[in-house]
CSV table of C-alpha atoms in Angstrom, one decimal:
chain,number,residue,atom,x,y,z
A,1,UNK,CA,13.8,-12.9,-8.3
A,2,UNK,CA,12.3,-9.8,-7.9
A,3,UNK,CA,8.2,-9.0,-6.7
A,4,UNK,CA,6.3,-7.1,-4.3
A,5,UNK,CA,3.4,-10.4,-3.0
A,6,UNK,CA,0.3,-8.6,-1.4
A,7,UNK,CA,-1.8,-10.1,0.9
A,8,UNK,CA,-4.7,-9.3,3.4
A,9,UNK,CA,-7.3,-8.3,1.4
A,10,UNK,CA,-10.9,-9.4,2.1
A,11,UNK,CA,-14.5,-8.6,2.7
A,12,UNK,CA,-14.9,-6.3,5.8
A,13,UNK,CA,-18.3,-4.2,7.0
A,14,UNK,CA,-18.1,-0.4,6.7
A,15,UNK,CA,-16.5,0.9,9.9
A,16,UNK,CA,-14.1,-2.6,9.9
A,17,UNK,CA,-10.8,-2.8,9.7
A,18,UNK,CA,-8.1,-4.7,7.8
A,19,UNK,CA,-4.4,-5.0,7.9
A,20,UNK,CA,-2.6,-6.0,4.2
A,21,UNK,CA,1.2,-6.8,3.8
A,22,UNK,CA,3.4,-6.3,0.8
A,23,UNK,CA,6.4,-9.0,1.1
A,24,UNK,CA,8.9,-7.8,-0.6
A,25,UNK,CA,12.2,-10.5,-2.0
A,26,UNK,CA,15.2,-9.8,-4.0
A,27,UNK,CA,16.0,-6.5,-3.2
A,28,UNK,CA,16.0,-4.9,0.8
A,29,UNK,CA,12.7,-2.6,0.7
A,30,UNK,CA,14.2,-0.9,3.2
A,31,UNK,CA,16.1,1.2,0.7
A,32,UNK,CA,13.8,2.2,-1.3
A,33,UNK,CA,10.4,4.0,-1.0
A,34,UNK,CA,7.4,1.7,-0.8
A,35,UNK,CA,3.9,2.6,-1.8
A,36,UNK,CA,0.3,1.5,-2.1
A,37,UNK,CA,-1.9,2.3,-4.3
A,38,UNK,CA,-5.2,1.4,-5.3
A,39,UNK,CA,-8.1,1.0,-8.0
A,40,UNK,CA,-11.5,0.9,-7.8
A,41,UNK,CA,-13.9,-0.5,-10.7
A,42,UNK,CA,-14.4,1.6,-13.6
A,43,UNK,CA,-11.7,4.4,-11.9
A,44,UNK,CA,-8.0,4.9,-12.4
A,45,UNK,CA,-5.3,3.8,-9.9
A,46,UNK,CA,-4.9,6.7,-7.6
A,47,UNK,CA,-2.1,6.5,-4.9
A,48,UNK,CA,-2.8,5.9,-1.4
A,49,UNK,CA,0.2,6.1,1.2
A,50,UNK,CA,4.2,5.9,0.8
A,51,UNK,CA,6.8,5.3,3.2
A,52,UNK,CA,10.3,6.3,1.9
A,53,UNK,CA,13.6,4.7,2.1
A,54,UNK,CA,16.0,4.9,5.6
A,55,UNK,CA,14.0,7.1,7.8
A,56,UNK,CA,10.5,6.4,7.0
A,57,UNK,CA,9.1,9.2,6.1
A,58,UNK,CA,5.4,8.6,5.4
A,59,UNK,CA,2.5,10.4,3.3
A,60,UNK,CA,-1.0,9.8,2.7
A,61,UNK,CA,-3.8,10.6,0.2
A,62,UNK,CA,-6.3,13.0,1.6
A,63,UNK,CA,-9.4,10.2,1.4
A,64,UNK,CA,-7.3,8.0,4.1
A,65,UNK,CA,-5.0,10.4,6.2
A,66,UNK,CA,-6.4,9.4,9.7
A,67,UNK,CA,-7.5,5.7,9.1
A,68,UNK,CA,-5.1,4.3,7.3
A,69,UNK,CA,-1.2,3.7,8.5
A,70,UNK,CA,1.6,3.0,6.5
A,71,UNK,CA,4.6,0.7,8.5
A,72,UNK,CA,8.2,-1.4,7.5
A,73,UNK,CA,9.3,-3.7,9.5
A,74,UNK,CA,12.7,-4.0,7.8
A,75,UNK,CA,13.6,-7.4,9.3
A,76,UNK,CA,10.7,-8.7,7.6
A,77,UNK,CA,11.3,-7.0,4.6
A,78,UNK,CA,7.7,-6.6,4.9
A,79,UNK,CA,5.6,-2.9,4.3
A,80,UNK,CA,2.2,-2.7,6.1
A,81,UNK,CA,-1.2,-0.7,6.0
A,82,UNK,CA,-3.3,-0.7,8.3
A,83,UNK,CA,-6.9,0.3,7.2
A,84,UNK,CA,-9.1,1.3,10.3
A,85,UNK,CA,-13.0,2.4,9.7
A,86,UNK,CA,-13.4,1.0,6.2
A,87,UNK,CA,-15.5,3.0,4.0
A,88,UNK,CA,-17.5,1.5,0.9
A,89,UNK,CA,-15.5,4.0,-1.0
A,90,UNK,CA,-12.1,2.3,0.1
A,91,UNK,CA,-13.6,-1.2,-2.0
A,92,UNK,CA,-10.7,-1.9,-4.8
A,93,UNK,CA,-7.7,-3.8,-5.5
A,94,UNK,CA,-4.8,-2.9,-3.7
A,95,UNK,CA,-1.3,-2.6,-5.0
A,96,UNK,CA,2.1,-2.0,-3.3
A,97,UNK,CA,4.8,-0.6,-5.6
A,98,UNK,CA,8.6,-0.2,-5.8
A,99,UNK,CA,9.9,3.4,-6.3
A,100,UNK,CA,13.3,4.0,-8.2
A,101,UNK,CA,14.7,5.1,-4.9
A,102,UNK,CA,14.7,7.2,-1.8
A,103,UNK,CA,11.9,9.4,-2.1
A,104,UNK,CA,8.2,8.9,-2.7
A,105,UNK,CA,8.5,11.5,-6.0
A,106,UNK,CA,10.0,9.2,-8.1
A,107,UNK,CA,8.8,6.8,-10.5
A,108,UNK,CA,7.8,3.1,-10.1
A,109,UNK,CA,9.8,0.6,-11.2
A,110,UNK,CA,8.1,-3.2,-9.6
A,111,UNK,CA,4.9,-3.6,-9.1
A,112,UNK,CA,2.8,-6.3,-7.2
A,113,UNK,CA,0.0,-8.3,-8.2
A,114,UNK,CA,-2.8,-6.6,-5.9
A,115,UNK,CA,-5.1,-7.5,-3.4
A,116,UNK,CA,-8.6,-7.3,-3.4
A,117,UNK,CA,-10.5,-5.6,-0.6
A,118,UNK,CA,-14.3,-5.0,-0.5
A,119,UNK,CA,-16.1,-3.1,1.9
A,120,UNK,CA,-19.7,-3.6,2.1
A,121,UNK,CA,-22.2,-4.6,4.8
């Protein structure tokens, strides 16, 4: 069966830190480009970080590049992101997704069910 499981989401004080997983089984993430993305309440999804298929490339949205770090661990068939110095404005539900492919410009094709992570003091 194909899915994308999140997990790691929870309530952290601004300036925390948090580490969620997307478990990936049916398919080898590895091959394919991984992403998260994220929505806050009352705002659209908006992507935050990709790592692509074989070498790893890795991007990030402007709001997180420095704090947050996208990783694969391919014998886990596990993606990471780590989420240092939490901001209130990082509070949403976190998704990972599958892309159709390689490269972090394609399209999504498998989504995950989201994790929810609040940042508040």
């Amino acid at each position: 069966q194909l899915q994308l499981v999140e997990s790691g989401g929870g309530l952290v004080q601004p300036g925390g830190s948090l580490r969620l997983s997307c478990a990936a089984s049916g398919f080898a993430l590895g091959n394919v480009a991984i992403g998260w993305f994220r929505q806050a309440p009352g705002k659209e999804r908006e992507g935050v970080s990709c790592i692509s298929g074989g070498l790893g490339m890795t991007n990030y949205a402007d709001s997180v590049r420095g704090r947050f770090t996208i990783a694969r661990i391919n014998a886990k068939n596990t993606v990471y992101l780590q989420m240092n110095n939490l901001k209130p404005e990082d509070t949403g539900v976190y998704y990972c997704a599958r892309y159709r492919g390689y490269f972090c410009s394609a399209d999504q094709d498998l989504w995950g069910k989201g994790t929810l992570v609040t940042v508040s003091s």
